[in-house]
Amino acid sequence: MKDYNFSEIEKKWQDYWRKNSIYKVTEDKSKPKYYVLDMFPYPSGAGLHVGHPLGYIASDIYARFKRLNGFNVLHPMGYDAFGLPAEQYAIQTGQHPAITTEQNINRYREQLDKIGLSYDWSREVRTSDPAYYKWTQWIFIKLFHSFYNYETNKAEPINNLVYVFENVGFSEEINNTLTKNIEHDVKSFTADEWKSFTEKQQQDILMNFRLAFLAESYVNWCPALGTVLANDEVKDGVSERGGYPVERKLMMQWSLRITAYADRLLSDLDKLDWTESLKETQRNWIGKSEGTSLKFRLLSSEFLVENRNNLGGTSIEVFTTRPDTIFGVSFLTLAPEHELVEKLTTPDRKEAVEQYVTLSKNRSERERMADVKKISGEFTGSYAIHPFTGKQIPIWVGDYVLAGYGTGAVMAVPAHDSRDYAFAKHFGLECPVVILPPVDWDFEDQSYDEKNGKAVNSDFLNGLETKAAIKKAIEEIQKQELGKGKTNYRLRDAIFGRQRYWGEPIPIYYKDGIAYTLEENELPLLLPEVDKYLPTESGEPPLARAKDWKYKKPLSNSSQGERTNPAYQTAASSMWDSLKQNAQEHRKNPTEDESALWQYLKGEQLGVKFRRQHAIGFYIADFVCLDKMLVIEVDGKYHEQQIVDDQLRANDIQQQGFEIIRFTNEEVLVDTENVIEKIKAKLNSLPSRKSAQVLHNKEDLERASHKSGQGEDLGGASYPYEHSTMPGWAGSSWYFLRYMDNKNTNDFVSKEAVDYWKQIDLYVGGSEHATGHLLYFRFWTKFLFDLGLIPFDEPAKKLINQGMITGRSNFVYPISFSISLNVSPTGTDEEENFRNKILLEEQIAGEFEVFYVSELYYKNWESHKESVLNRVKEELKQHMIKRNYSIIEESIRVRKMHVNINYVLNDVLDTGAYKINELYNYPDATFILEDDGENQIYRCGWEIEKMSKSKYNVVTPDDIVADYGADTLRLYEMFLGPLEQSKPWNTQGIEGVHRFLKKLWKLFYDADGKLIVIEGEPSKKELKSLHKLIKKVGEDIENFSFNTSVPAFMICVNELTELKCNNKKILLDYLVCLSPYAPHVAEELWEAMGNKTSITKAYFPAFNPEYLIEDSFSYPISINGKHRTNIEMGMDMAQAEVEQIVLADEVVQKWLEGKQPKKIIFVKGKIVNMVI
RNA sequence: GCGCAUGUGGCGUAAUUGGUAGCCGUGCCAGACUUAGGAUCUGGUGCCGCAAGGCGUGGGGGUUCGAGUCCCUCCAUGCGCACCA
């Protein structure tokens, strides 16, 4: 091959890699594993621009490097395929989002392939694939059936909580230790009361504890998108996607209780190797603040009691981080949504308060934010009593208090809180000072908010420093039972339902107003077909349009949580190893009673098969009949702890769908007959699982053939499904696990795969996911860990945020003016050729734009206006000889408009091309040019902006690949600067990188295309150059400093060219170093030198420091820290010898001016510095 | 307002982690080869100065024999959070 023909080479090797599945990995236990993951993209219709691959290239280099170092690297890719844009497109065109998505994915794949990324595509996942979202739904069901146990500090089956309710009921004490639920208003109840509740009542109570739950709450409602949004999907009061306004609305919604994990999400950040700024962002978002709750009793004055509900015992609870300022409280403020507002308002204040509350409720989030500085509020007319002084404290309503945070009420301390201060000043309320600032302070001017100073006017707190005062105040508050220490979080529960079509259906149906999950073996619940992707006329989500989309209850009565095949696999997969061992132990050493009972059960004496010591869930059952799903337990003596343990165990087993009967060991030994009879009776009452299974399978088939579950009624009743779908982040919250085992139909991921691959070792993606995806991602991982389904509780050990590549937009400057025509156009004059039609149209519009000025005129528009206007007049005169018209001079204006960067080179517009392609309606458009010293040119303005279609500044990787090749693109993107830095795309430097590859080529081939590589031993200089490179590149990749490797490659090639090096040994090692960065050219040259296997199977060369050792070093000699000269001296010289040589030096002598240096600093191999 | 980053030639950037500031690449200047160059090659290029030399890593101060690097302070830019009690 004569020249470096990149397009041929790249095609050749991409084909080779694909055909030979070079990047396919398996769970090879002989090698250490490494998991490198990119955040998967949402396949948008616009395709990839050059910014997207930045992170992909970096992670690809890292993955390739790890492979060269003997690691078994998992490096997969997939698509976050559910999302709004495809659905918006569907609404406009009627095209099914699945089709749009498929097309976009194909386009993405094509683009990704061209870059030469080493993904194992056999592991691809798509969140919109039913085989994938089946498991997203499955995890949702797990969330639904779990609650957060604050005692064990993890998620547990909700049945454990039910057990508590059944046995001891629910009390404040239980809430304090076990559930810590502050948002709900579940009243205490006894165990007996619980049992007397209806199913509906029980389920409603449980809903307050489930991790996936339905609740009425204020949500971000986006009318334009017709859906609710999570907090992180709202930026500055508008939707992140589309920028539509968002308002607050009280709605019944599915949510995930992420707040239960707030503390762990916060504290576990410490064990992650993520950037500090990203961790800080998450800390901010979680927003932990420690303080105390405090109750203010209400003053029950005559008229209050008379007219309203009896408020006698009622009190207002506030949250404060500054209990030390308690004596500075001069009023309380409630959020307008606070439940007590209505009750507290006195008749004379009623009208004003109601008006105010209505007003604030109707304000959108955006309006509220825009008005932050504007203070508003109303007095309710009621008073509370100060808990220590007994003074009356007025109660106000104000929208500066947020309903969703803390208790929705604050104790206002205007002297020491700027917001309270502003409120107090505005309404003329008191500002008692209770902290003496250590500096002069003018309380007339502003509040003193610092946590620093001495308490004054504060009774028992007087004289204490703030820190001590806080402590003392909390002690006193707790002693008098006025409140208790409490932690609040800014983080809110994540709204999970979306009133949209293109998402995972929530696997819930409603029966008698109660939400039930589908059976696990009924998943996936397929997305049904609808006629339109819009809400129904009554405002229901699009899924409500699906015809006959209802849940048909199967005839079998098997309970929830049942596992599918194979039937004997009933153990929790994560526990299997340890359970198996224990079970074997038990089997070998049966107790007396167990042996006795087994005599009657073994074989198929009772008509069915029993198993002994069989693992179910997290536990081992004594005897199991799998067909009837019956467990027989034989217990020892009962004592209290055992009852609890047994019950937990029973819950777990029941959750797997089994029935349990239990006997004491005494019963078994003494009254064996009776025990056997009971077992027989139980067996008879249970249906056979085999037959149930057949039914299930039949239903599965029906479902599949009819799509979307529109199978015929199997005889049971039918119930409506939930109509909202899951948010975009559902599928992306666990996808990293699915790559490990993407074809598994029995489990979301096999235990074997997850035990091998474990956490992501390196996760690369944009920082825009800092608060959304990355929090949910961690949350779901922790949840799955709690259930024992995966062996780690953080998804990604190390995370790198690649910077954004911004675009460089260009602008043109059209001028517009109005023109008045005095005579109506006539006949066929030549002037008719001049935009006759346009003029007519524009005459109606009153303005037109057919003149463009160069940047110069735009920059100094005022001074150029006059001359531009004259130019316009002149131009018009030529074309409109016979027409009677006049320009309305005042109307002339210039504006800035994006221009497609394809018509611009170095900010100079190709006016001809622009006119032909963009201004075909205005063929005579005039460009007013400027002088660049040589020519008249049209200069465009420019700006650095995000790349986007609408800004016409998108550069696609395809264009670059076509012009320079993928290897150049890869090297150049890395060369651009540090990975994490955001930077503008600029094509100027790309030539240099491309030239470097051509120069590399010349080390192998001469001008005639003859291979010039020679065998033999390399020279010392060649080895030195190479090993400098090996060291540098190895270190750079480990430090993710990819940008500095590129110059190292260039330097090495420059040096080897200089040395006229054609040595095969040197060049082979060089290619291996280069191959992670430029895999195609490396493969090609590797093969050209006679290698039969791919360079990806090579080993990264070992660095040998011996080659870098120098005999001598050119020491910089400085005097008083200023560099003066260099002297070449031996590396092994001692200080005395060096001093002698240095002092004898001519240049040094000159600078010393005859003086003797006071001190000589000598650092071996570094520097000599003299102080005079 | 709070928090986290970042600030080096015309531009993108580099600096062995306290030891010769400006590697590499672009751009620019000069030259070579060419009918030509948007090809290739060679040399130069931080600023001031004819030079000797001086100045120079956002500004100011400090620690040190020595500071782009460490400390203090101020300024600018970017990002995140923001009426969170």
Coordinates of N, CA and C in Angstrom, one line a residue, chain A residues 369-445:
Chain A
M369 N -40.8 31.8 41.9 CA -39.4 32.0 42.0 C -39.0 33.4 41.5
A370 N -39.7 33.8 40.5 CA -39.4 35.2 40.0 C -39.6 36.2 41.0
D371 N -40.6 35.9 41.9 CA -41.0 36.9 42.9 C -40.3 36.7 44.3
V372 N -39.2 36.1 44.3 CA -38.5 35.7 45.5 C -38.3 37.0 46.4
K373 N -38.0 38.1 45.8 CA -37.8 39.3 46.6 C -39.0 39.9 47.1
K374 N -40.2 39.6 46.5 CA -41.4 40.2 46.9 C -42.0 39.5 48.1
I375 N -42.2 40.3 49.1 CA -42.7 39.7 50.4 C -44.2 39.8 50.5
S376 N -44.8 38.7 50.8 CA -46.3 38.7 51.0 C -46.7 37.8 52.1
G377 N -47.8 38.0 52.7 CA -48.3 37.2 53.8 C -49.5 37.8 54.4
E378 N -50.2 37.1 55.3 CA -51.4 37.6 55.9 C -51.3 37.1 57.4
F379 N -51.9 37.9 58.3 CA -52.1 37.5 59.7 C -53.3 36.6 59.8
T380 N -53.2 35.5 60.5 CA -54.4 34.6 60.6 C -55.4 35.1 61.7
G381 N -54.9 35.9 62.6 CA -55.7 36.4 63.7 C -55.5 35.6 65.0
S382 N -54.9 34.4 64.8 CA -54.7 33.6 66.0 C -53.3 33.7 66.6
Y383 N -53.1 33.2 67.8 CA -51.9 33.3 68.5 C -51.5 32.0 69.1
A384 N -50.2 31.8 69.2 CA -49.6 30.6 69.9 C -48.9 31.1 71.1
I385 N -48.6 30.1 72.0 CA -48.0 30.5 73.2 C -46.5 30.1 73.2
H386 N -45.6 31.0 73.6 CA -44.2 30.7 73.6 C -44.0 29.7 74.7
P387 N -43.3 28.6 74.4 CA -43.2 27.5 75.3 C -42.4 27.8 76.6
F388 N -41.5 28.8 76.5 CA -40.7 29.2 77.7 C -41.2 30.5 78.4
T389 N -41.6 31.5 77.6 CA -42.0 32.7 78.2 C -43.5 32.8 78.4
G390 N -44.2 32.0 77.7 CA -45.7 32.1 77.8 C -46.3 33.3 77.1
K391 N -45.4 34.0 76.4 CA -45.9 35.2 75.7 C -46.8 34.8 74.5
Q392 N -47.7 35.7 74.1 CA -48.5 35.4 72.9 C -47.8 35.7 71.6
I393 N -47.8 34.8 70.7 CA -47.1 34.9 69.4 C -48.1 34.9 68.3
P394 N -48.1 35.9 67.5 CA -49.0 35.9 66.3 C -48.7 34.9 65.3
I395 N -49.7 34.3 64.7 CA -49.4 33.3 63.6 C -49.8 33.9 62.3
W396 N -48.8 33.8 61.4 CA -49.0 34.4 60.0 C -49.0 33.3 59.0
V397 N -49.4 33.7 57.8 CA -49.3 32.8 56.6 C -48.4 33.5 55.7
G398 N -47.4 32.8 55.1 CA -46.5 33.5 54.1 C -46.0 32.4 53.2
D399 N -45.9 32.8 51.9 CA -45.4 31.8 51.0 C -43.9 31.7 50.9
Y400 N -43.2 32.4 51.8 CA -41.7 32.1 51.8 C -41.5 30.8 52.6
V401 N -42.5 30.3 53.2 CA -42.4 29.0 53.9 C -42.9 28.0 53.0
L402 N -42.1 26.9 52.8 CA -42.4 25.9 51.8 C -43.2 24.8 52.5
A403 N -44.2 24.4 51.9 CA -45.1 23.3 52.5 C -44.4 22.0 52.6
G404 N -43.5 21.7 51.6 CA -42.9 20.4 51.5 C -41.7 20.2 52.4
Y405 N -41.2 21.2 53.0 CA -40.0 21.0 53.8 C -40.3 21.1 55.3
G406 N -39.7 20.3 56.0 CA -39.9 20.3 57.5 C -41.3 20.0 57.8
T407 N -41.9 20.9 58.6 CA -43.3 20.7 58.9 C -44.2 21.7 58.2
G408 N -43.6 22.5 57.4 CA -44.4 23.5 56.7 C -44.7 24.7 57.5
A409 N -44.0 24.8 58.7 CA -44.2 26.0 59.6 C -42.9 26.3 60.2
V410 N -42.7 27.6 60.4 CA -41.4 28.0 61.0 C -41.7 29.0 62.2
M411 N -40.7 28.9 63.1 CA -40.7 29.9 64.2 C -39.8 31.0 63.6
A412 N -40.4 32.2 63.6 CA -39.7 33.3 63.0 C -38.8 34.0 64.0
V413 N -37.5 34.2 63.7 CA -36.6 34.9 64.6 C -36.0 36.0 63.7
P414 N -36.7 37.1 63.6 CA -36.3 38.1 62.6 C -34.9 38.6 62.9
A415 N -34.5 38.7 64.1 CA -33.2 39.3 64.4 C -32.0 38.4 63.8
H416 N -32.3 37.2 63.7 CA -31.2 36.3 63.3 C -31.5 35.4 62.1
D417 N -32.5 35.8 61.3 CA -32.7 35.0 60.1 C -33.2 36.1 59.0
S418 N -32.4 36.1 57.9 CA -32.7 37.2 57.0 C -34.1 37.2 56.4
R419 N -34.6 35.9 56.2 CA -35.9 35.8 55.6 C -37.0 36.3 56.5
D420 N -36.9 35.9 57.8 CA -37.8 36.3 58.8 C -37.7 37.8 59.0
Y421 N -36.5 38.3 58.9 CA -36.2 39.7 59.0 C -37.0 40.5 58.0
A422 N -36.8 40.1 56.7 CA -37.5 40.8 55.7 C -39.0 40.8 55.9
F423 N -39.5 39.7 56.3 CA -40.9 39.6 56.5 C -41.4 40.5 57.7
A424 N -40.6 40.5 58.8 CA -40.9 41.3 59.9 C -40.9 42.8 59.6
K425 N -39.8 43.2 58.9 CA -39.7 44.6 58.5 C -40.9 45.0 57.6
H426 N -41.3 44.2 56.7 CA -42.3 44.5 55.8 C -43.7 44.7 56.5
F427 N -43.9 43.9 57.5 CA -45.2 44.0 58.2 C -45.1 44.6 59.6
G428 N -43.9 45.2 59.9 CA -43.8 45.9 61.1 C -43.9 45.1 62.4
L429 N -43.2 43.9 62.3 CA -43.3 43.0 63.5 C -42.0 43.2 64.3
E430 N -42.0 42.8 65.5 CA -40.9 42.9 66.5 C -39.7 42.1 66.0
C431 N -38.5 42.6 66.4 CA -37.3 41.9 66.1 C -36.4 41.8 67.4
P432 N -36.7 41.1 68.3 CA -35.9 41.0 69.6 C -34.6 40.3 69.3
V433 N -33.5 41.0 69.8 CA -32.2 40.5 69.6 C -31.8 39.5 70.7
V434 N -31.4 38.3 70.4 CA -31.0 37.3 71.4 C -29.6 36.8 71.3
I435 N -28.9 37.3 70.2 CA -27.5 36.9 70.1 C -26.7 38.2 70.0
L436 N -25.6 38.3 70.8 CA -24.7 39.4 70.7 C -23.6 39.1 69.7
P437 N -23.6 39.8 68.6 CA -22.6 39.5 67.6 C -21.2 39.9 68.1
P438 N -20.1 39.2 67.8 CA -18.8 39.6 68.2 C -18.3 40.8 67.5
V439 N -19.0 41.3 66.5 CA -18.6 42.5 65.9 C -19.7 43.5 66.0
D440 N -19.4 44.8 65.7 CA -20.5 45.8 65.7 C -21.6 45.4 64.7
W441 N -22.8 45.6 65.0 CA -23.8 45.2 64.1 C -25.0 46.1 64.2
D442 N -25.5 46.5 63.1 CA -26.7 47.4 63.1 C -27.9 46.6 62.8
F443 N -28.7 46.3 63.8 CA -29.9 45.5 63.6 C -31.0 46.3 62.9
E444 N -30.8 47.6 62.7 CA -31.8 48.3 61.9 C -31.6 48.0 60.4
D445 N -30.4 47.5 60.1 CA -30.1 47.4 58.7 C -30.3 45.9 58.2

